[in-house]
Amino acid sequence: MDFAAWYTLGVVGLLVAALMSGRMAADTAMLGALTLLMIAGVVDITSAVSGFGHPSVLMLAALFVVAAGLSETGATIVLSRRMLGRPQSLRGALFRLTVPVSCMSAFMNNTAIVAIYLPIVDDWARKLRISPSKLFMPLSFAAILGGGCTIIGTSTNLAINGLYVEYVQNHAAELKAAFGVVEPSLGKQFWWVGAAGVPIAVLGLAFITLFAGRILPERRTAASNEVENRRYTVEVMVEPGSPLIGKGIEEAGLRHLPGLFLTEIEREGTVRQAVGPEELLESDDRLVFVGVIESVVDLLKIRGLTPATDQARKIEAHRTQRTIVEAVVSHNSPLVRRTVRQSQFRTRYNAAIIAVHRGGQRVTGKIGDIVLQPGDTLLLTTHQGFLEAYRNSDHFYLVSGVDGAREVRHERAWLSIGIMAGLVVLLTIPTEKLFGHAIPPVAAGFAAAMGMVVTRCVTGTIARKSVNWQVLLIIGAAIGIGRAMDQSGAANGIASVIFSVVGPMGGYAAIAGLFIVTNVMSQLITNKGAAILMFPITIAVAADMELSPEPFIVTLMVASACSFITPVGFVTNLMVAGPGGYRFSDFLRLGLPLTLIAGTLCVVLAPLAFPFNPNNTGASQETHLPSRSHLREASASSIWFDEPASPMVRSPSIGGGLGGVIPVPVEVRSGVHPDLTRCIFAPRNGDNSA
């Protein structure tokens, strides 16, 4: 390796150290490392910054907007109740979360699944009083495990499979004579990685369910109902025609909001206290709750409940412009020592009081009859301009907004779910059969995001705020660093050195070495880059050892998919790192045992399902398969294979060339690497387009 390769490895080492120390934000560390590589000229500027416009980054930005649409319409509440339920323990929660996510990830893009699940799981964790840190990493790992079960589970599997099919077609006679290996059928292509991937997923999910709760720390505390939190007494009414009518208190989801307690029900002038969980709700019931602000906001988002005061319905503001704020009454306020009704509060401020907090005391009585005192904290439903209008008013000591307190558009919940379902369909089916051309995943994602905005499931302002720019910066920088690893030759240098050690030790040692090298590279340069860079090395090693390439290819797929040890190895890990509050070492705690499980099973199962010598005969010395010399020639010039803008979940019918799966670089087409070209990209039947 030359200076550029060693310099790149040094920068990557500093990056890993910075991330492990926890003293530097992940986006700052990643951008700093990329800057050092650009300054040194290791990677050209175009390649370094192209990651920020990469299809996966753009797709993720669109998915943030889709997730916002689901949240703003209350669809996340509907989905969480139906998909996740209410388990009685952390292990039960992990089981209910990871199994369906893993199953869906085998047939859908795991990035989309995690993006959609994040707000659902965050809300679910709060209701269960479980730290989100106990759930977000298992969510990512379950998606990764599921993706390794089928060829369409990840685009990496599909790319490797396409390269291998091309290789077999170009060397059909030699491979059949030596090992009886022929081009795999479409059915085999779809499921063959599952020979190792399915057992790994089953055992991995069992490990996560049993031990993740103990291994993962609480980086974010669970929602609590501690006494010191500010508590409000709030009255809500069951609207006529509400979907809650006829349901019990517990069935309606009113019994398990953290830090919120139902104290009484007023029905037809009769007050019922100590209400049981089976008490059925009726139209116009007035429910009195006592609880913390976060749970009061959640209560007001439940479909079919409305603030009991009729003043809330008279506010002059469109429902999309309404919000909830807290205001502390000052001693100079004209509200002091007057009832809410006497003060004409709604007329004066275009706001309605829905709850009052007074220094730890419960303020009883109707809202309109409460006599306000200096220091009273008022919970108001009002228009968004209230904050600016009264932030500096001497009527209030303090005016502050409440996070996530926008009015929920329940009537659009199923519309937003329909838009999400449409996105899933576009990502799943072979769209070229319906539309005459393949719809790229980015286009499908943008269409879903625009659908959310156009149908007013989410406003443009909220859509812009919903995009997590930190995650996008981290992923974009990670792609640039991966390209620097490739262009500098550092990736190929590491791989060839390790294989020179394990290659002579036999087939199982070579399989183990392949898993280790690929997995380590996946942690540093993302799984897609590692898989493509390792493919020619894998083929060359199998040929040098005169062994069937099939167990090596399956191992390459599994190893590149199992990126559990660092947050930068897989997009979904980056997505959960911030919301979960994880440190770099947290991924190592849970990810290392999972990686050992996956590696051990893969080394054992891959050769059992696909033997090294299916014909029980050695390969002929005359067989012209690629050797390690081709690896040396290939490493003389760096090649980066871009992820194409083709469907994230594709049809398994990919028996043709690699067009639409991996674009072939100009250097290869022009004959710079003739041996590698013959090995992988040789045209067939007079097709000169590679």
CSV table of C-alpha atoms in Angstrom, one decimal, residues 145-585:
chain,number,residue,atom,x,y,z
A,145,LEU,CA,-31.3,-10.0,10.1
A,146,GLY,CA,-34.5,-10.1,8.0
A,147,GLY,CA,-32.7,-8.6,5.0
A,148,GLY,CA,-30.2,-11.5,5.0
A,149,CYS,CA,-32.9,-14.1,4.4
A,150,THR,CA,-33.7,-13.5,0.7
A,151,ILE,CA,-31.9,-12.2,-2.4
A,152,ILE,CA,-34.2,-9.1,-2.4
A,153,GLY,CA,-33.8,-8.4,1.3
A,154,THR,CA,-31.0,-6.0,0.6
A,155,SER,CA,-29.7,-4.4,-2.6
A,156,THR,CA,-26.2,-5.7,-1.6
A,157,ASN,CA,-27.4,-9.3,-1.9
A,158,LEU,CA,-29.0,-8.6,-5.2
A,159,ALA,CA,-25.8,-7.0,-6.5
A,160,ILE,CA,-23.6,-9.9,-5.4
A,161,ASN,CA,-26.0,-12.4,-6.9
A,162,GLY,CA,-26.0,-10.5,-10.2
A,163,LEU,CA,-22.2,-10.5,-10.3
A,164,TYR,CA,-22.1,-14.2,-9.6
A,165,VAL,CA,-24.7,-15.1,-12.3
A,166,GLU,CA,-22.6,-13.1,-14.8
A,167,TYR,CA,-19.5,-14.9,-13.7
A,168,VAL,CA,-21.1,-18.4,-14.0
A,169,GLN,CA,-22.5,-17.5,-17.5
A,170,ASN,CA,-19.0,-16.6,-18.6
A,171,HIS,CA,-17.4,-19.7,-17.2
A,172,ALA,CA,-20.2,-22.2,-17.5
A,173,ALA,CA,-18.2,-25.0,-19.1
A,174,GLU,CA,-15.2,-24.8,-16.7
A,175,LEU,CA,-17.4,-24.6,-13.5
A,176,LYS,CA,-19.7,-27.5,-14.7
A,177,ALA,CA,-16.7,-29.7,-15.4
A,178,ALA,CA,-14.9,-28.9,-12.2
A,179,PHE,CA,-17.7,-28.8,-9.7
A,180,GLY,CA,-21.0,-29.5,-11.5
A,181,VAL,CA,-21.9,-25.9,-10.8
A,182,VAL,CA,-24.4,-24.4,-13.3
A,183,GLU,CA,-26.3,-21.1,-13.4
A,184,PRO,CA,-28.6,-21.1,-10.4
A,185,SER,CA,-32.4,-21.1,-11.1
A,186,LEU,CA,-34.5,-18.1,-10.2
A,187,GLY,CA,-35.9,-20.0,-7.2
A,188,LYS,CA,-32.4,-20.8,-6.0
A,189,GLN,CA,-31.3,-17.3,-6.5
A,190,PHE,CA,-34.1,-16.0,-4.4
A,191,TRP,CA,-33.6,-18.3,-1.5
A,192,TRP,CA,-30.1,-19.6,-1.5
A,193,VAL,CA,-28.7,-17.0,0.9
A,194,GLY,CA,-31.5,-18.1,3.2
A,195,ALA,CA,-29.7,-21.4,3.8
A,196,ALA,CA,-27.5,-19.5,6.2
A,197,GLY,CA,-29.6,-16.3,6.6
A,198,VAL,CA,-32.8,-17.9,8.0
A,199,PRO,CA,-31.1,-19.8,10.8
A,200,ILE,CA,-29.0,-16.8,11.6
A,201,ALA,CA,-32.1,-14.6,11.8
A,202,VAL,CA,-33.9,-17.1,14.0
A,203,LEU,CA,-31.1,-17.5,16.5
A,204,GLY,CA,-30.2,-13.8,16.3
A,205,LEU,CA,-33.8,-12.7,17.1
A,206,ALA,CA,-33.9,-15.2,20.0
A,207,PHE,CA,-30.6,-13.7,21.4
A,208,ILE,CA,-32.0,-10.2,21.0
A,209,THR,CA,-35.3,-11.1,22.8
A,210,LEU,CA,-33.5,-12.8,25.7
A,211,PHE,CA,-30.5,-10.6,26.3
A,212,ALA,CA,-30.8,-7.1,24.6
A,213,GLY,CA,-32.7,-5.8,27.6
A,214,ARG,CA,-29.8,-6.7,29.9
A,215,ILE,CA,-27.0,-5.7,27.6
A,216,LEU,CA,-28.2,-2.3,26.4
A,217,PRO,CA,-28.0,0.6,28.8
A,218,GLU,CA,-30.7,3.2,29.3
A,219,ARG,CA,-29.2,6.1,27.3
A,220,ARG,CA,-32.6,7.7,27.2
A,221,THR,CA,-34.7,7.3,30.3
A,222,ALA,CA,-38.2,5.8,30.2
A,223,ALA,CA,-41.2,8.1,30.6
A,224,SER,CA,-41.9,8.4,34.3
A,225,ASN,CA,-44.8,9.7,36.4
A,226,GLU,CA,-42.7,11.2,39.1
A,227,VAL,CA,-44.4,13.6,41.5
A,228,GLU,CA,-42.0,16.5,40.8
A,229,ASN,CA,-43.2,16.8,37.3
A,230,ARG,CA,-45.8,19.6,36.7
A,231,ARG,CA,-49.3,18.1,36.8
A,232,TYR,CA,-52.5,19.4,35.4
A,233,THR,CA,-56.1,18.6,35.9
A,234,VAL,CA,-57.8,18.4,32.5
A,235,GLU,CA,-61.3,17.6,31.5
A,236,VAL,CA,-62.2,16.0,28.1
A,237,MET,CA,-65.5,15.0,26.6
A,238,VAL,CA,-66.4,12.0,24.5
A,239,GLU,CA,-67.7,13.4,21.3
A,240,PRO,CA,-71.0,12.2,19.7
A,241,GLY,CA,-70.1,9.5,17.2
A,242,SER,CA,-66.7,8.9,18.7
A,243,PRO,CA,-65.1,5.5,18.0
A,244,LEU,CA,-64.5,5.2,21.8
A,245,ILE,CA,-68.3,4.9,22.5
A,246,GLY,CA,-69.0,1.4,23.8
A,247,LYS,CA,-65.4,0.7,24.6
A,248,GLY,CA,-64.0,0.1,28.1
A,249,ILE,CA,-61.5,2.5,29.7
A,250,GLU,CA,-58.6,0.1,29.1
A,251,GLU,CA,-59.7,-0.9,25.6
A,252,ALA,CA,-59.9,2.7,24.6
A,253,GLY,CA,-56.2,3.2,25.6
A,254,LEU,CA,-57.0,5.7,28.5
A,255,ARG,CA,-55.6,3.6,31.3
A,256,HIS,CA,-51.9,3.3,30.4
A,257,LEU,CA,-50.8,6.8,29.4
A,258,PRO,CA,-47.6,7.3,31.5
A,259,GLY,CA,-48.1,9.8,34.3
A,260,LEU,CA,-51.8,10.3,33.6
A,261,PHE,CA,-54.7,9.1,35.8
A,262,LEU,CA,-58.4,9.1,35.3
A,263,THR,CA,-59.9,10.4,38.5
A,264,GLU,CA,-63.6,10.6,37.7
A,265,ILE,CA,-66.3,10.4,35.0
A,266,GLU,CA,-69.3,12.8,35.0
A,267,ARG,CA,-72.3,11.3,33.2
A,268,GLU,CA,-75.7,13.1,33.1
A,269,GLY,CA,-74.9,15.1,36.2
A,270,THR,CA,-73.6,12.1,38.2
A,271,VAL,CA,-70.0,11.9,39.2
A,272,ARG,CA,-68.4,8.4,39.2
A,273,GLN,CA,-65.1,8.1,41.0
A,274,ALA,CA,-62.6,5.1,41.2
A,275,VAL,CA,-63.6,4.1,37.7
A,276,GLY,CA,-62.8,0.5,36.8
A,277,PRO,CA,-61.0,-0.5,33.6
A,278,GLU,CA,-64.1,-2.2,32.2
A,279,GLU,CA,-66.3,0.9,32.5
A,280,LEU,CA,-67.9,1.5,29.1
A,281,LEU,CA,-67.7,5.0,27.7
A,282,GLU,CA,-70.8,6.8,26.5
A,283,SER,CA,-71.4,9.9,24.3
A,284,ASP,CA,-71.0,13.2,26.2
A,285,ASP,CA,-69.1,11.6,29.1
A,286,ARG,CA,-66.8,14.2,30.8
A,287,LEU,CA,-63.6,12.6,31.9
A,288,VAL,CA,-61.3,14.2,34.5
A,289,PHE,CA,-57.6,13.4,34.2
A,290,VAL,CA,-54.6,14.4,36.3
A,291,GLY,CA,-51.2,14.1,34.8
A,292,VAL,CA,-48.0,15.5,33.3
A,293,ILE,CA,-48.0,17.8,30.3
A,294,GLU,CA,-46.6,15.2,27.8
A,295,SER,CA,-49.4,12.7,28.6
A,296,VAL,CA,-52.0,15.5,28.5
A,297,VAL,CA,-50.9,16.3,25.0
A,298,ASP,CA,-51.2,12.6,24.1
A,299,LEU,CA,-54.6,12.5,25.6
A,300,LEU,CA,-55.8,15.4,23.4
A,301,LYS,CA,-54.5,13.6,20.3
A,302,ILE,CA,-56.8,10.6,20.9
A,303,ARG,CA,-59.6,10.5,18.3
A,304,GLY,CA,-63.0,11.1,19.7
A,305,LEU,CA,-61.9,13.2,22.7
A,306,THR,CA,-62.1,17.0,22.8
A,307,PRO,CA,-61.5,19.5,25.6
A,308,ALA,CA,-64.6,19.8,27.7
A,309,THR,CA,-64.7,23.6,27.6
A,310,ASP,CA,-66.7,24.9,24.6
A,311,GLN,CA,-64.4,27.8,24.4
A,312,ALA,CA,-61.8,25.7,22.6
A,313,ARG,CA,-64.1,25.3,19.6
A,314,LYS,CA,-64.5,29.1,19.3
A,315,ILE,CA,-60.9,29.9,18.7
A,316,GLU,CA,-60.4,31.9,15.5
A,317,ALA,CA,-57.7,29.8,13.8
A,318,HIS,CA,-57.7,27.0,11.3
A,319,ARG,CA,-57.1,23.7,12.9
A,320,THR,CA,-53.8,23.3,11.1
A,321,GLN,CA,-52.6,26.5,12.8
A,322,ARG,CA,-53.6,25.5,16.3
A,323,THR,CA,-51.1,24.5,19.0
A,324,ILE,CA,-50.8,24.1,22.8
A,325,VAL,CA,-48.8,26.5,24.9
A,326,GLU,CA,-48.0,27.0,28.6
A,327,ALA,CA,-48.3,30.5,30.2
A,328,VAL,CA,-47.5,31.6,33.7
A,329,VAL,CA,-49.8,34.3,35.1
A,330,SER,CA,-47.8,37.4,36.3
A,331,HIS,CA,-48.7,39.5,39.4
A,332,ASN,CA,-49.4,42.5,37.0
A,333,SER,CA,-51.8,40.5,34.9
A,334,PRO,CA,-55.4,41.7,34.6
A,335,LEU,CA,-56.4,38.0,35.1
A,336,VAL,CA,-55.4,38.0,38.8
A,337,ARG,CA,-58.2,37.4,41.3
A,338,ARG,CA,-60.8,37.0,38.5
A,339,THR,CA,-62.5,33.9,37.3
A,340,VAL,CA,-61.7,32.7,33.8
A,341,ARG,CA,-65.2,33.5,32.8
A,342,GLN,CA,-65.0,37.1,34.2
A,343,SER,CA,-61.7,37.7,32.5
A,344,GLN,CA,-63.2,36.9,29.1
A,345,PHE,CA,-60.0,35.0,28.4
A,346,ARG,CA,-60.9,33.6,25.0
A,347,THR,CA,-62.1,37.0,23.7
A,348,ARG,CA,-59.1,38.8,25.0
A,349,TYR,CA,-56.4,36.3,23.9
A,350,ASN,CA,-58.1,34.1,21.2
A,351,ALA,CA,-57.1,31.2,23.4
A,352,ALA,CA,-58.9,28.7,25.6
A,353,ILE,CA,-57.7,27.4,29.0
A,354,ILE,CA,-57.9,23.6,29.1
A,355,ALA,CA,-56.0,23.0,32.4
A,356,VAL,CA,-54.5,24.9,35.4
A,357,HIS,CA,-51.5,24.0,37.5
A,358,ARG,CA,-51.0,25.7,40.9
A,359,GLY,CA,-47.9,24.9,42.9
A,360,GLY,CA,-48.6,21.2,43.4
A,361,GLN,CA,-52.2,21.8,44.4
A,362,ARG,CA,-55.1,20.2,42.4
A,363,VAL,CA,-57.3,23.0,41.2
A,364,THR,CA,-60.9,21.7,41.3
A,365,GLY,CA,-64.1,22.9,39.7
A,366,LYS,CA,-65.1,24.0,36.2
A,367,ILE,CA,-62.5,25.8,34.2
A,368,GLY,CA,-64.7,28.9,33.9
A,369,ASP,CA,-65.1,29.1,37.7
A,370,ILE,CA,-61.4,29.0,38.6
A,371,VAL,CA,-60.1,32.2,40.2
A,372,LEU,CA,-56.7,32.8,38.8
A,373,GLN,CA,-53.7,33.7,41.0
A,374,PRO,CA,-50.2,35.0,40.3
A,375,GLY,CA,-47.9,32.0,39.4
A,376,ASP,CA,-50.7,29.9,38.0
A,377,THR,CA,-49.6,27.9,35.0
A,378,LEU,CA,-52.2,27.8,32.3
A,379,LEU,CA,-52.3,25.1,29.6
A,380,LEU,CA,-53.8,26.8,26.5
A,381,THR,CA,-55.1,25.7,23.2
A,382,THR,CA,-54.5,28.6,20.8
A,383,HIS,CA,-53.2,29.8,17.5
A,384,GLN,CA,-49.5,29.7,16.5
A,385,GLY,CA,-49.1,33.4,16.7
A,386,PHE,CA,-49.9,33.5,20.5
A,387,LEU,CA,-46.2,32.8,21.3
A,388,GLU,CA,-44.9,35.8,19.5
A,389,ALA,CA,-47.7,38.1,20.5
A,390,TYR,CA,-47.4,37.5,24.2
A,391,ARG,CA,-43.9,36.3,24.8
A,392,ASN,CA,-42.9,39.7,26.2
A,393,SER,CA,-46.2,40.7,27.6
A,394,ASP,CA,-46.4,41.7,31.3
A,395,HIS,CA,-49.6,39.6,31.5
A,396,PHE,CA,-47.4,36.5,31.7
A,397,TYR,CA,-44.1,35.7,33.3
A,398,LEU,CA,-43.4,33.0,30.8
A,399,VAL,CA,-44.9,31.7,27.6
A,400,SER,CA,-43.6,28.6,26.0
A,401,GLY,CA,-44.7,26.1,23.3
A,402,VAL,CA,-45.3,22.4,24.0
A,403,ASP,CA,-43.4,20.0,21.7
A,404,GLY,CA,-45.6,17.8,19.5
A,405,ALA,CA,-48.8,19.6,20.5
A,406,ARG,CA,-50.2,20.2,17.0
A,407,GLU,CA,-53.8,19.2,16.4
A,408,VAL,CA,-54.0,15.7,15.0
A,409,ARG,CA,-55.8,15.3,11.7
A,410,HIS,CA,-57.5,12.0,12.5
A,411,GLU,CA,-59.7,12.1,9.4
A,412,ARG,CA,-56.6,11.8,7.2
A,413,ALA,CA,-55.1,8.8,9.1
A,414,TRP,CA,-56.2,6.2,6.7
A,415,LEU,CA,-55.3,8.4,3.8
A,416,SER,CA,-51.7,8.6,5.1
A,417,ILE,CA,-51.7,4.8,5.7
A,418,GLY,CA,-52.8,4.4,2.1
A,419,ILE,CA,-50.0,6.6,0.8
A,420,MET,CA,-47.5,4.5,2.8
A,421,ALA,CA,-49.0,1.3,1.5
A,422,GLY,CA,-48.7,2.7,-2.1
A,423,LEU,CA,-45.0,3.3,-1.4
A,424,VAL,CA,-44.6,-0.3,-0.1
A,425,VAL,CA,-46.2,-1.6,-3.3
A,426,LEU,CA,-44.0,0.5,-5.6
A,427,LEU,CA,-40.9,-0.8,-3.7
A,428,THR,CA,-42.1,-4.4,-3.8
A,429,ILE,CA,-43.6,-5.2,-7.2
A,430,PRO,CA,-41.7,-5.3,-10.5
A,431,THR,CA,-43.0,-1.9,-11.8
A,432,GLU,CA,-41.7,-2.4,-15.3
A,433,LYS,CA,-44.5,-4.8,-16.0
A,434,LEU,CA,-47.1,-2.3,-15.1
A,435,PHE,CA,-45.6,1.0,-16.3
A,436,GLY,CA,-43.2,-0.2,-19.0
A,437,HIS,CA,-40.2,1.0,-17.0
A,438,ALA,CA,-38.8,0.5,-13.5
A,439,ILE,CA,-39.7,3.2,-11.0
A,440,PRO,CA,-36.6,4.1,-9.0
A,441,PRO,CA,-37.0,4.0,-5.2
A,442,VAL,CA,-36.1,7.6,-4.9
A,443,ALA,CA,-38.9,8.6,-7.3
A,444,ALA,CA,-41.4,6.4,-5.3
A,445,GLY,CA,-40.2,7.9,-2.0
A,446,PHE,CA,-40.5,11.5,-3.4
A,447,ALA,CA,-44.0,10.7,-4.7
A,448,ALA,CA,-45.1,9.4,-1.3
A,449,ALA,CA,-43.6,12.5,0.4
A,450,MET,CA,-45.3,14.8,-2.0
A,451,GLY,CA,-48.6,12.9,-1.6
A,452,MET,CA,-48.4,13.5,2.2
A,453,VAL,CA,-48.0,17.3,1.6
A,454,VAL,CA,-50.5,17.7,-1.2
A,455,THR,CA,-53.2,15.8,0.7
A,456,ARG,CA,-52.5,18.0,3.8
A,457,CYS,CA,-51.5,15.0,5.9
A,458,VAL,CA,-48.6,17.2,6.8
A,459,THR,CA,-47.9,20.8,6.0
A,460,GLY,CA,-44.8,21.9,4.1
A,461,THR,CA,-43.4,23.6,7.1
A,462,ILE,CA,-43.7,20.6,9.3
A,463,ALA,CA,-42.3,18.4,6.5
A,464,ARG,CA,-39.2,20.5,6.3
A,465,LYS,CA,-38.7,20.4,10.0
A,466,SER,CA,-39.2,16.6,10.1
A,467,VAL,CA,-36.1,15.8,8.1
A,468,ASN,CA,-33.2,14.7,10.4
A,469,TRP,CA,-30.4,16.5,8.8
A,470,GLN,CA,-27.8,15.1,11.2
A,471,VAL,CA,-28.6,11.6,10.0
A,472,LEU,CA,-28.3,12.6,6.3
A,473,LEU,CA,-25.0,14.3,6.9
A,474,ILE,CA,-23.6,11.2,8.6
A,475,ILE,CA,-24.7,8.9,5.8
A,476,GLY,CA,-23.4,11.2,3.1
A,477,ALA,CA,-20.0,11.6,4.7
A,478,ALA,CA,-19.8,7.8,5.3
A,479,ILE,CA,-20.3,7.2,1.6
A,480,GLY,CA,-17.5,9.7,0.8
A,481,ILE,CA,-15.1,8.0,3.3
A,482,GLY,CA,-15.9,4.6,1.8
A,483,ARG,CA,-15.0,5.9,-1.6
A,484,ALA,CA,-11.7,7.2,-0.2
A,485,MET,CA,-11.0,3.7,1.2
A,486,ASP,CA,-11.6,2.3,-2.3
A,487,GLN,CA,-9.7,5.0,-4.3
A,488,SER,CA,-6.7,4.9,-2.0
A,489,GLY,CA,-6.3,1.1,-2.3
A,490,ALA,CA,-6.6,0.7,1.5
A,491,ALA,CA,-9.6,-1.7,1.3
A,492,ASN,CA,-8.0,-4.0,-1.2
A,493,GLY,CA,-4.7,-3.9,0.7
A,494,ILE,CA,-6.2,-5.1,3.9
A,495,ALA,CA,-8.2,-7.8,2.2
A,496,SER,CA,-5.3,-9.3,0.3
A,497,VAL,CA,-3.0,-9.4,3.3
A,498,ILE,CA,-5.5,-11.3,5.5
A,499,PHE,CA,-6.4,-13.7,2.7
A,500,SER,CA,-2.8,-14.5,2.1
A,501,VAL,CA,-2.8,-15.8,5.7
A,502,VAL,CA,-6.0,-17.8,5.9
A,503,GLY,CA,-6.1,-19.0,2.3
A,504,PRO,CA,-3.6,-21.9,2.7
A,505,MET,CA,-5.4,-23.2,5.8
A,506,GLY,CA,-8.2,-24.9,4.0
A,507,GLY,CA,-11.8,-24.2,2.9
A,508,TYR,CA,-13.3,-23.6,6.3
A,509,ALA,CA,-10.5,-21.3,7.3
A,510,ALA,CA,-11.0,-19.4,4.0
A,511,ILE,CA,-14.7,-19.1,4.6
A,512,ALA,CA,-14.0,-17.8,8.1
A,513,GLY,CA,-11.4,-15.4,6.8
A,514,LEU,CA,-13.8,-14.2,4.1
A,515,PHE,CA,-16.5,-13.5,6.8
A,516,ILE,CA,-14.1,-11.6,9.1
A,517,VAL,CA,-12.5,-9.5,6.4
A,518,THR,CA,-15.8,-8.6,4.7
A,519,ASN,CA,-17.5,-7.9,8.0
A,520,VAL,CA,-14.7,-5.7,9.2
A,521,MET,CA,-14.7,-3.7,6.0
A,522,SER,CA,-18.5,-3.4,6.2
A,523,GLN,CA,-18.0,-1.6,9.5
A,524,LEU,CA,-15.6,0.9,8.0
A,525,ILE,CA,-16.8,1.6,4.4
A,526,THR,CA,-20.5,0.4,4.5
A,527,ASN,CA,-21.7,-3.0,3.5
A,528,LYS,CA,-22.4,-2.2,-0.2
A,529,GLY,CA,-18.8,-0.9,-0.8
A,530,ALA,CA,-17.3,-3.9,1.1
A,531,ALA,CA,-19.3,-6.5,-0.8
A,532,ILE,CA,-18.5,-5.2,-4.2
A,533,LEU,CA,-14.8,-4.8,-3.4
A,534,MET,CA,-14.6,-8.3,-2.0
A,535,PHE,CA,-16.3,-10.1,-4.9
A,536,PRO,CA,-13.3,-10.4,-7.2
A,537,ILE,CA,-11.1,-11.3,-4.2
A,538,THR,CA,-13.6,-14.0,-3.2
A,539,ILE,CA,-13.8,-15.5,-6.7
A,540,ALA,CA,-10.0,-15.5,-7.0
A,541,VAL,CA,-9.4,-17.2,-3.7
A,542,ALA,CA,-12.0,-20.0,-4.5
A,543,ALA,CA,-10.3,-20.6,-7.8
A,544,ASP,CA,-6.8,-20.7,-6.3
A,545,MET,CA,-8.0,-23.3,-3.8
A,546,GLU,CA,-9.8,-25.2,-6.5
A,547,LEU,CA,-13.1,-25.1,-4.6
A,548,SER,CA,-16.7,-24.4,-5.7
A,549,PRO,CA,-17.4,-20.6,-5.5
A,550,GLU,CA,-21.0,-21.1,-4.1
A,551,PRO,CA,-20.2,-21.4,-0.4
A,552,PHE,CA,-17.9,-18.4,-0.7
A,553,ILE,CA,-20.6,-16.3,-2.4
A,554,VAL,CA,-23.2,-17.1,0.3
A,555,THR,CA,-20.7,-16.2,3.0
A,556,LEU,CA,-20.0,-12.9,1.2
A,557,MET,CA,-23.7,-12.1,1.2
A,558,VAL,CA,-24.1,-12.9,4.9
A,559,ALA,CA,-20.9,-11.2,6.1
A,560,SER,CA,-21.7,-8.0,4.3
A,561,ALA,CA,-25.3,-7.9,5.6
A,562,CYS,CA,-24.4,-8.5,9.3
A,563,SER,CA,-23.1,-5.0,10.1
A,564,PHE,CA,-23.9,-4.9,13.8
A,565,ILE,CA,-20.6,-3.7,15.5
A,566,THR,CA,-20.5,0.0,14.5
A,567,PRO,CA,-23.2,2.6,13.8
A,568,VAL,CA,-21.6,3.5,10.5
A,569,GLY,CA,-21.7,0.0,9.0
A,570,PHE,CA,-25.4,0.1,8.0
A,571,VAL,CA,-27.8,2.9,7.2
A,572,THR,CA,-30.4,1.7,9.8
A,573,ASN,CA,-27.7,1.8,12.5
A,574,LEU,CA,-27.1,5.4,11.7
A,575,MET,CA,-30.8,6.1,11.8
A,576,VAL,CA,-31.3,4.8,15.4
A,577,ALA,CA,-28.0,6.0,16.8
A,578,GLY,CA,-29.2,9.6,17.5
A,579,PRO,CA,-32.8,8.9,18.6
A,580,GLY,CA,-31.5,6.1,20.9
A,581,GLY,CA,-28.8,8.3,22.4
A,582,TYR,CA,-26.3,5.4,21.8
A,583,ARG,CA,-22.6,5.6,22.2
A,584,PHE,CA,-20.2,3.9,19.8
A,585,SER,CA,-19.5,1.2,22.3
